[in-house]
Tab-separated table of C-alpha atoms in Angstrom:
chain	number	residue	atom	x	y	z
A	1	UNK	CA	135.913	89.666	109.508
A	2	UNK	CA	132.044	88.596	109.437
A	3	UNK	CA	129.019	89.687	111.363
A	4	UNK	CA	128.594	85.915	112.487
A	5	UNK	CA	132.399	84.883	113.139
A	6	UNK	CA	132.750	87.963	115.440
A	7	UNK	CA	132.643	87.252	119.608
A	8	UNK	CA	132.025	90.670	119.302
A	9	UNK	CA	128.585	90.770	118.171
A	10	UNK	CA	127.419	87.698	119.905
A	11	UNK	CA	125.170	88.388	123.007
A	12	UNK	CA	125.670	87.933	126.383
A	13	UNK	CA	123.472	86.994	129.695
A	14	UNK	CA	124.271	88.512	133.010
A	15	UNK	CA	123.002	86.575	136.056
A	16	UNK	CA	120.047	88.754	136.514
A	17	UNK	CA	118.758	87.284	132.992
A	18	UNK	CA	119.109	90.528	131.573
A	19	UNK	CA	120.518	89.823	127.626
A	20	UNK	CA	123.039	92.535	125.976
A	21	UNK	CA	123.133	92.256	122.920
A	22	UNK	CA	126.748	92.269	122.022
A	23	UNK	CA	129.917	93.096	123.749
A	24	UNK	CA	130.610	96.549	122.800
A	25	UNK	CA	129.877	98.932	125.657
A	26	UNK	CA	130.261	102.525	125.295
A	27	UNK	CA	131.945	103.302	128.893
A	28	UNK	CA	130.948	106.441	130.345
A	29	UNK	CA	132.079	110.240	128.865
A	30	UNK	CA	131.436	113.415	130.582
A	31	UNK	CA	128.949	115.243	128.413
A	32	UNK	CA	128.142	118.245	130.658
A	33	UNK	CA	124.906	118.971	129.123
A	34	UNK	CA	122.889	119.237	132.056
A	35	UNK	CA	120.530	122.402	132.502
A	36	UNK	CA	120.570	124.988	134.830
A	37	UNK	CA	118.449	123.128	137.819
A	38	UNK	CA	120.737	119.938	137.144
A	39	UNK	CA	117.720	118.201	134.342
A	40	UNK	CA	118.504	116.454	131.174
A	41	UNK	CA	118.762	118.878	128.943
A	42	UNK	CA	117.409	118.633	125.106
A	43	UNK	CA	120.770	118.336	123.691
A	44	UNK	CA	121.717	115.458	126.254
A	45	UNK	CA	118.586	113.606	125.070
A	46	UNK	CA	119.946	114.257	120.900
A	47	UNK	CA	123.199	113.135	121.907
A	48	UNK	CA	121.832	109.791	123.393
A	49	UNK	CA	119.463	109.140	120.394
A	50	UNK	CA	121.998	109.262	118.148
A	51	UNK	CA	124.261	107.074	119.946
A	52	UNK	CA	121.159	104.844	120.271
A	53	UNK	CA	121.791	104.288	116.161
A	54	UNK	CA	125.021	102.884	116.724
A	55	UNK	CA	123.356	99.196	118.083
A	56	UNK	CA	126.013	99.093	121.035
A	57	UNK	CA	125.315	96.870	123.491
A	58	UNK	CA	125.056	98.731	126.539
A	59	UNK	CA	125.218	103.165	126.897
A	60	UNK	CA	126.506	104.013	129.968
A	61	UNK	CA	125.948	107.681	131.155
A	62	UNK	CA	128.376	110.480	132.530
A	63	UNK	CA	128.077	111.270	136.094
A	64	UNK	CA	124.659	111.904	137.431
A	65	UNK	CA	125.212	113.175	140.602
A	66	UNK	CA	123.242	112.701	143.799
A	67	UNK	CA	123.652	115.728	145.720
A	68	UNK	CA	123.502	119.274	143.995
A	69	UNK	CA	125.553	120.709	146.885
A	70	UNK	CA	128.283	118.197	145.331
A	71	UNK	CA	128.590	118.503	141.869
A	72	UNK	CA	132.005	117.304	139.964
A	73	UNK	CA	131.399	119.762	137.314
A	74	UNK	CA	129.261	122.605	135.689
A	75	UNK	CA	126.507	121.068	134.039
A	76	UNK	CA	126.182	117.874	135.801
A	77	UNK	CA	122.895	116.118	135.844
A	78	UNK	CA	121.582	115.882	139.436
A	79	UNK	CA	118.956	113.445	141.139
A	80	UNK	CA	117.926	114.015	144.844
A	81	UNK	CA	114.249	113.815	143.546
A	82	UNK	CA	111.847	113.214	141.304
A	83	UNK	CA	111.486	116.680	139.519
A	84	UNK	CA	112.797	115.781	136.410
A	85	UNK	CA	111.477	112.240	135.811
A	86	UNK	CA	109.676	113.268	132.612
A	87	UNK	CA	112.617	114.167	131.079
A	88	UNK	CA	114.826	111.539	132.771
A	89	UNK	CA	112.288	108.929	131.060
A	90	UNK	CA	112.656	110.655	127.597
A	91	UNK	CA	116.509	110.379	127.659
A	92	UNK	CA	116.005	106.982	128.940
A	93	UNK	CA	113.611	106.031	126.449
A	94	UNK	CA	115.746	107.464	123.405
A	95	UNK	CA	118.782	105.968	124.735
A	96	UNK	CA	117.139	102.530	124.153
A	97	UNK	CA	115.418	103.389	121.148
A	98	UNK	CA	117.447	101.082	119.045
A	99	UNK	CA	117.552	97.885	121.441
A	100	UNK	CA	120.406	98.577	123.399
A	101	UNK	CA	120.824	98.704	127.490
A	102	UNK	CA	121.278	102.038	129.272
A	103	UNK	CA	123.221	102.318	132.530
A	104	UNK	CA	123.316	105.595	134.363
A	105	UNK	CA	126.500	106.249	136.186
A	106	UNK	CA	125.928	107.636	139.543
A	107	UNK	CA	128.364	109.462	141.585
A	108	UNK	CA	129.452	111.782	144.330
A	109	UNK	CA	132.894	113.737	143.691
A	110	UNK	CA	134.030	113.944	147.336
A	111	UNK	CA	137.402	116.197	147.357
A	112	UNK	CA	137.893	115.844	143.722
A	113	UNK	CA	135.453	119.174	142.806
A	114	UNK	CA	136.973	122.577	141.092
A	115	UNK	CA	137.147	125.299	144.072
A	116	UNK	CA	133.851	127.378	143.548
A	117	UNK	CA	132.006	124.906	142.020
A	118	UNK	CA	130.597	123.899	145.550
A	119	UNK	CA	130.424	125.779	148.691
A	120	UNK	CA	132.716	122.892	150.742
A	121	UNK	CA	134.045	119.319	149.309
A	122	UNK	CA	134.467	116.837	151.821
A	123	UNK	CA	136.387	113.554	151.691
A	124	UNK	CA	137.210	110.713	154.249
A	125	UNK	CA	140.271	112.751	155.593
A	126	UNK	CA	140.850	116.106	155.482
A	127	UNK	CA	143.569	115.498	152.743
A	128	UNK	CA	144.950	118.168	150.660
A	129	UNK	CA	145.822	117.398	146.956
A	130	UNK	CA	149.331	117.603	145.429
A	131	UNK	CA	151.302	120.909	145.723
A	132	UNK	CA	150.141	121.170	141.546
A	133	UNK	CA	146.851	120.774	141.909
A	134	UNK	CA	146.265	122.521	145.630
A	135	UNK	CA	145.105	126.238	142.994
A	136	UNK	CA	142.680	124.405	141.597
A	137	UNK	CA	141.380	122.013	144.192
A	138	UNK	CA	140.505	123.450	147.882
A	139	UNK	CA	141.276	120.766	150.694
A	140	UNK	CA	138.296	119.019	151.820
A	141	UNK	CA	136.290	118.828	155.554
A	142	UNK	CA	136.453	115.274	157.168
A	143	UNK	CA	133.093	113.603	156.782
A	144	UNK	CA	130.991	112.678	160.183
A	145	UNK	CA	129.567	109.489	160.638
A	146	UNK	CA	125.989	111.044	160.443
A	147	UNK	CA	127.052	112.584	156.515
A	148	UNK	CA	128.465	109.030	155.236
A	149	UNK	CA	125.274	107.770	155.994
A	150	UNK	CA	123.185	110.163	154.125
A	151	UNK	CA	125.525	110.155	151.310
A	152	UNK	CA	124.783	106.329	151.139
A	153	UNK	CA	121.020	106.369	151.270
A	154	UNK	CA	121.770	109.033	148.823
A	155	UNK	CA	123.222	106.544	146.499
A	156	UNK	CA	120.101	104.405	146.417
A	157	UNK	CA	117.482	107.010	146.112
A	158	UNK	CA	119.039	107.998	142.740
A	159	UNK	CA	119.009	104.155	141.597
A	160	UNK	CA	115.643	103.960	142.687
A	161	UNK	CA	114.536	107.169	140.392
A	162	UNK	CA	116.922	106.193	137.712
A	163	UNK	CA	115.201	102.535	137.226
A	164	UNK	CA	111.508	104.240	137.846
A	165	UNK	CA	112.922	106.518	134.516
A	166	UNK	CA	113.647	103.155	132.698
A	167	UNK	CA	117.203	103.336	132.786
A	168	UNK	CA	117.897	98.904	132.178
A	169	UNK	CA	120.500	99.465	135.025
A	170	UNK	CA	123.096	102.197	136.792
A	171	UNK	CA	126.944	102.121	137.307
A	172	UNK	CA	128.817	102.894	140.406
A	173	UNK	CA	131.268	105.164	139.781
A	174	UNK	CA	133.899	103.769	142.387
A	175	UNK	CA	137.062	104.595	140.311
A	176	UNK	CA	139.738	108.209	139.319
A	177	UNK	CA	139.278	109.132	142.604
A	178	UNK	CA	136.091	110.300	143.126
A	179	UNK	CA	134.489	110.129	146.730
A	180	UNK	CA	134.300	105.839	146.780
A	181	UNK	CA	138.025	105.559	145.440
A	182	UNK	CA	138.685	108.139	147.989
A	183	UNK	CA	136.952	105.685	150.638
A	184	UNK	CA	138.896	102.732	149.254
A	185	UNK	CA	142.256	104.792	149.003
A	186	UNK	CA	144.440	104.458	152.202
A	187	UNK	CA	146.315	107.999	150.875
A	188	UNK	CA	142.657	109.737	151.142
A	189	UNK	CA	141.258	107.953	153.485
A	190	UNK	CA	143.173	108.120	157.212
A	191	UNK	CA	140.239	107.337	159.710
A	192	UNK	CA	140.057	105.355	162.245
A	193	UNK	CA	136.653	104.058	162.695
A	194	UNK	CA	134.777	101.797	160.849
A	195	UNK	CA	135.103	103.360	157.617
A	196	UNK	CA	138.837	103.638	157.819
A	197	UNK	CA	142.020	102.211	159.645
A	198	UNK	CA	142.564	98.802	157.455
A	199	UNK	CA	141.088	97.483	153.861
A	200	UNK	CA	138.179	95.786	155.182
A	201	UNK	CA	136.614	99.231	157.089
A	202	UNK	CA	137.838	101.018	153.882
A	203	UNK	CA	135.894	98.311	151.871
A	204	UNK	CA	132.434	99.095	153.876
A	205	UNK	CA	131.456	102.581	152.547
A	206	UNK	CA	131.384	100.835	149.081
A	207	UNK	CA	129.716	97.652	150.197
A	208	UNK	CA	127.407	99.503	151.833
A	209	UNK	CA	126.117	101.564	148.892
A	210	UNK	CA	126.162	98.659	147.085
A	211	UNK	CA	123.598	96.899	149.870
A	212	UNK	CA	121.696	100.074	149.998
A	213	UNK	CA	121.125	100.304	145.975
A	214	UNK	CA	119.804	96.615	145.985
A	215	UNK	CA	117.620	96.756	148.828
A	216	UNK	CA	115.410	99.329	146.793
A	217	UNK	CA	116.220	97.893	143.159
A	218	UNK	CA	115.811	94.856	143.651
A	219	UNK	CA	117.861	91.768	142.415
A	220	UNK	CA	117.103	91.600	138.348
A	221	UNK	CA	118.346	95.171	138.381
A	222	UNK	CA	122.188	95.166	137.149
A	223	UNK	CA	124.280	97.208	139.268
A	224	UNK	CA	127.380	97.650	137.900
A	225	UNK	CA	130.686	99.358	139.223
A	226	UNK	CA	133.685	100.830	137.857
A	227	UNK	CA	136.544	100.109	139.871
A	228	UNK	CA	140.512	101.227	139.652
A	229	UNK	CA	142.861	98.410	139.516
A	230	UNK	CA	144.840	100.953	141.196
A	231	UNK	CA	145.725	104.222	141.807
A	232	UNK	CA	149.313	104.599	141.176
A	233	UNK	CA	149.591	106.802	142.958
A	234	UNK	CA	151.959	106.225	146.622
A	235	UNK	CA	150.657	105.324	149.639
A	236	UNK	CA	146.997	104.796	147.385
A	237	UNK	CA	144.794	101.967	146.427
A	238	UNK	CA	147.133	98.933	145.348
A	239	UNK	CA	146.278	96.325	142.592
A	240	UNK	CA	145.922	93.728	146.195
A	241	UNK	CA	143.437	95.788	147.902
A	242	UNK	CA	141.822	96.041	144.475
A	243	UNK	CA	141.425	92.544	144.179
A	244	UNK	CA	140.128	92.088	147.237
A	245	UNK	CA	137.339	94.424	146.939
A	246	UNK	CA	136.336	92.669	143.333
A	247	UNK	CA	136.142	89.399	145.520
A	248	UNK	CA	133.674	91.165	148.133
A	249	UNK	CA	131.626	92.793	145.822
A	250	UNK	CA	131.607	89.399	143.712
A	251	UNK	CA	130.485	88.027	146.614
A	252	UNK	CA	127.593	90.443	147.415
A	253	UNK	CA	125.818	90.003	144.219
A	254	UNK	CA	127.706	92.811	141.905
A	255	UNK	CA	126.685	92.469	138.383
A	256	UNK	CA	129.255	93.809	136.994
A	257	UNK	CA	132.852	95.327	136.970
A	258	UNK	CA	134.662	98.009	134.748
A	259	UNK	CA	138.074	97.862	135.516
A	260	UNK	CA	140.222	101.232	134.714
A	261	UNK	CA	142.595	102.971	137.088
A	262	UNK	CA	143.835	106.873	138.294
A	263	UNK	CA	143.214	110.055	139.541
A	264	UNK	CA	143.260	113.250	138.651
A	265	UNK	CA	146.602	113.499	140.573
A	266	UNK	CA	147.698	110.588	138.501
A	267	UNK	CA	145.940	110.346	135.784
A	268	UNK	CA	146.990	107.231	133.781
A	269	UNK	CA	143.485	106.647	132.071
A	270	UNK	CA	143.468	109.756	130.461
A	271	UNK	CA	147.259	110.136	129.126
A	272	UNK	CA	147.287	107.709	126.353
A	273	UNK	CA	150.765	109.016	125.147
A	274	UNK	CA	152.416	107.804	128.365
A	275	UNK	CA	151.243	104.071	127.631
A	276	UNK	CA	154.239	101.134	127.736
A	277	UNK	CA	155.384	99.431	124.409
A	278	UNK	CA	154.249	96.357	125.489
A	279	UNK	CA	150.529	97.415	126.617
A	280	UNK	CA	150.110	99.082	123.318
A	281	UNK	CA	150.891	96.884	120.669
A	282	UNK	CA	148.385	95.091	122.385
A	283	UNK	CA	145.792	98.049	122.970
A	284	UNK	CA	143.967	97.289	126.084
A	285	UNK	CA	145.653	99.487	128.970
A	286	UNK	CA	144.254	96.968	131.858
A	287	UNK	CA	144.268	93.263	130.369
A	288	UNK	CA	147.132	92.330	132.507
A	289	UNK	CA	144.789	93.257	135.743
A	290	UNK	CA	142.304	91.513	134.034
A	291	UNK	CA	144.225	88.418	133.806
A	292	UNK	CA	144.275	88.343	137.900
A	293	UNK	CA	140.942	89.193	138.533
A	294	UNK	CA	139.734	86.368	136.334
A	295	UNK	CA	142.092	83.420	138.505
A	296	UNK	CA	139.938	84.994	141.788
A	297	UNK	CA	136.416	85.613	140.217
A	298	UNK	CA	133.626	84.938	137.436
A	299	UNK	CA	132.210	88.043	137.777
A	300	UNK	CA	131.835	89.508	134.209
A	301	UNK	CA	134.444	92.100	133.266
A	302	UNK	CA	134.771	94.757	131.209
A	303	UNK	CA	138.005	96.403	130.428
A	304	UNK	CA	138.084	99.857	128.867
A	305	UNK	CA	141.419	101.879	127.495
A	306	UNK	CA	143.677	101.863	124.935
A	307	UNK	CA	141.235	99.482	122.157
A	308	UNK	CA	142.196	100.933	118.547
A	309	UNK	CA	141.265	98.460	116.270
A	310	UNK	CA	138.445	95.346	115.647
A	311	UNK	CA	141.702	92.946	116.298
A	312	UNK	CA	142.428	94.024	119.326
A	313	UNK	CA	138.876	94.106	120.574
A	314	UNK	CA	138.169	90.473	119.034
A	315	UNK	CA	141.548	89.155	120.311
A	316	UNK	CA	140.766	90.615	123.820
A	317	UNK	CA	137.364	88.545	123.775
A	318	UNK	CA	138.505	85.525	122.767
A	319	UNK	CA	141.712	85.470	125.335
A	320	UNK	CA	138.882	85.478	127.444
A	321	UNK	CA	140.185	87.773	130.091
A	322	UNK	CA	137.074	89.783	129.838
A	323	UNK	CA	133.703	89.868	128.818
A	324	UNK	CA	132.532	93.593	127.356
A	325	UNK	CA	135.064	95.840	125.687
A	326	UNK	CA	134.624	99.401	126.674
A	327	UNK	CA	135.151	102.185	124.523
A	328	UNK	CA	134.828	105.584	125.046
A	329	UNK	CA	136.444	108.539	122.959
A	330	UNK	CA	135.867	107.184	120.114
A	331	UNK	CA	131.768	107.959	119.895
A	332	UNK	CA	132.352	111.596	120.331
A	333	UNK	CA	134.081	111.945	117.091
A	334	UNK	CA	132.218	108.909	115.573
A	335	UNK	CA	128.927	108.577	117.310
A	336	UNK	CA	127.691	105.068	114.920
A	337	UNK	CA	131.271	103.588	115.523
A	338	UNK	CA	129.670	100.453	116.939
A	339	UNK	CA	127.733	99.814	114.165
A	340	UNK	CA	130.721	99.692	111.878
A	341	UNK	CA	132.692	97.365	114.317
A	342	UNK	CA	129.770	95.220	114.944
A	343	UNK	CA	129.796	94.385	111.193
A	344	UNK	CA	133.836	93.749	110.764
A	345	UNK	CA	134.585	97.298	109.896
A	346	UNK	CA	137.046	99.037	111.252
A	347	UNK	CA	136.172	102.900	112.876
A	348	UNK	CA	136.748	105.367	110.091
A	349	UNK	CA	138.587	107.544	112.784
A	350	UNK	CA	140.953	106.948	115.109
A	351	UNK	CA	141.464	108.438	119.093
A	352	UNK	CA	144.737	110.180	118.989
A	353	UNK	CA	146.856	111.720	121.549
A	354	UNK	CA	145.782	114.974	122.334
A	355	UNK	CA	148.359	118.326	123.017
A	356	UNK	CA	147.610	122.071	123.582
A	357	UNK	CA	151.371	122.293	122.928
A	358	UNK	CA	151.839	123.172	126.527
A	359	UNK	CA	153.878	120.824	128.585
A	360	UNK	CA	152.137	121.571	131.999
A	361	UNK	CA	148.844	121.849	130.699
A	362	UNK	CA	149.272	118.638	128.994
A	363	UNK	CA	150.261	116.458	131.686
A	364	UNK	CA	147.256	117.535	133.521
A	365	UNK	CA	145.119	115.344	131.730
A	366	UNK	CA	142.179	117.257	131.621
A	367	UNK	CA	142.432	117.620	127.620
A	368	UNK	CA	141.417	114.475	127.285
A	369	UNK	CA	138.090	115.155	129.279
A	370	UNK	CA	137.451	118.771	127.848
A	371	UNK	CA	137.796	118.486	124.160
A	372	UNK	CA	135.715	115.446	124.081
A	373	UNK	CA	133.196	116.930	125.873
A	374	UNK	CA	133.018	119.498	123.324
A	375	UNK	CA	132.906	117.050	120.497
A	376	UNK	CA	129.707	115.524	122.210
A	377	UNK	CA	128.174	119.266	122.650
A	378	UNK	CA	128.423	119.373	118.681
A	379	UNK	CA	126.903	116.041	118.633
A	380	UNK	CA	123.837	117.092	121.056
A	381	UNK	CA	122.880	120.358	118.794
A	382	UNK	CA	123.028	118.270	116.134
A	383	UNK	CA	126.504	119.455	114.771
A	384	UNK	CA	128.937	117.383	112.961
A	385	UNK	CA	131.888	116.660	115.327
A	386	UNK	CA	135.358	118.313	114.438
A	387	UNK	CA	138.043	115.197	115.064
A	388	UNK	CA	140.942	117.291	114.248
A	389	UNK	CA	140.127	120.033	116.374
A	390	UNK	CA	143.027	121.906	118.203
A	391	UNK	CA	143.708	120.935	121.697
A	392	UNK	CA	144.617	124.644	122.591
A	393	UNK	CA	141.718	126.405	121.382
A	394	UNK	CA	139.250	123.713	123.102
A	395	UNK	CA	141.149	124.207	126.093
A	396	UNK	CA	140.770	127.773	126.246
A	397	UNK	CA	137.232	127.716	125.733
A	398	UNK	CA	136.794	124.950	128.006
A	399	UNK	CA	138.035	127.652	130.463
A	400	UNK	CA	135.523	130.080	129.633
A	401	UNK	CA	133.068	127.804	129.788
A	402	UNK	CA	133.938	125.927	132.990
A	403	UNK	CA	133.870	129.534	134.390
A	404	UNK	CA	130.569	130.785	133.677
A	405	UNK	CA	129.469	127.032	134.952
A	406	UNK	CA	130.968	128.068	138.277
A	407	UNK	CA	129.690	131.486	138.249
A	408	UNK	CA	126.014	130.570	137.523
A	409	UNK	CA	126.175	127.858	140.385
A	410	UNK	CA	127.185	130.459	142.606
A	411	UNK	CA	124.722	132.672	141.595
A	412	UNK	CA	121.970	129.521	142.001
A	413	UNK	CA	123.265	128.949	145.625
A	414	UNK	CA	123.146	132.750	146.471
A	415	UNK	CA	119.436	133.144	145.259
């Protein structure tokens, strides 16, 4: 294929007027490269400077947390105020240095944070994790109305600082079992006040966040959201509720929706080895759901998960069921993969299922995050990634790193 004939190489204009130079977006990946104070480290900035050379349309950052008392993992960047503004500006500048847009993903983990990382965890309701996860995740405390209102404003504050720092847009993380996802789910949200009790009330939290962010950043600044097609969990967020949420967000003015699915308790977004044969053959995991969205809404859509080839991406785009293909893990082992795809070439590496050889560990799905995080750390420190690094080695080293990170965070809280 030639560059001229590829739909993925063509620009796309959002309703805000922003022109995205092609249809490839780097989906958020957990970099865990914040410094001890929660600012972006030199390695994080170098990582994005490297990715910028790939000529991709948009780089979406990994989780940036809105509250230093509510981290998702050690190494999160935290934005509560402007104390790191100089370094945030450098991060944005380096990410945009070759013409890509850079959107900051902002998030609150809710209950989904490892035991000991934060003083406590919170959620819409005090619902514990499944028995096999309770050793890792504590039962959360139910949020008060005042705390919910504060969190909504924190999202808006972080978004406004991202805009001031030069980021091109923001993405709300409303998927994968984090706080917005918890509010949307009848399993996690068992409230009977204005924030729960029926689908309309469960949607109120994300819609209020959107309205507060939009009021801070104005109409021309893109606001996207990552949203589950479903939680794939008994009693959880269903496809029907997701479609209704997408319609509500579209009516409110959202600029782009990224479709994903699953939670830490049901990590379908991380377990490529469990994909149906029919889904694997056409590559994109959530394409059937994207088709359903297209019947109800014209909101720009990004589908992430499962793409393995140039033909798979191009076919999905030409079918008209999505506007952007989201790629993630390939950039942790081949930082300039987008440049090859845009020029009609296959990537030099392939994302493959990972294993430690220990079924219990593999079933948790966390290896699919931690292994790629280690490769990104290598790129950020100027070292080539290791595409064939053994999964068990990566898992054991990650346990050590997370343990040290939790210990450091406890020491910071105590100081």
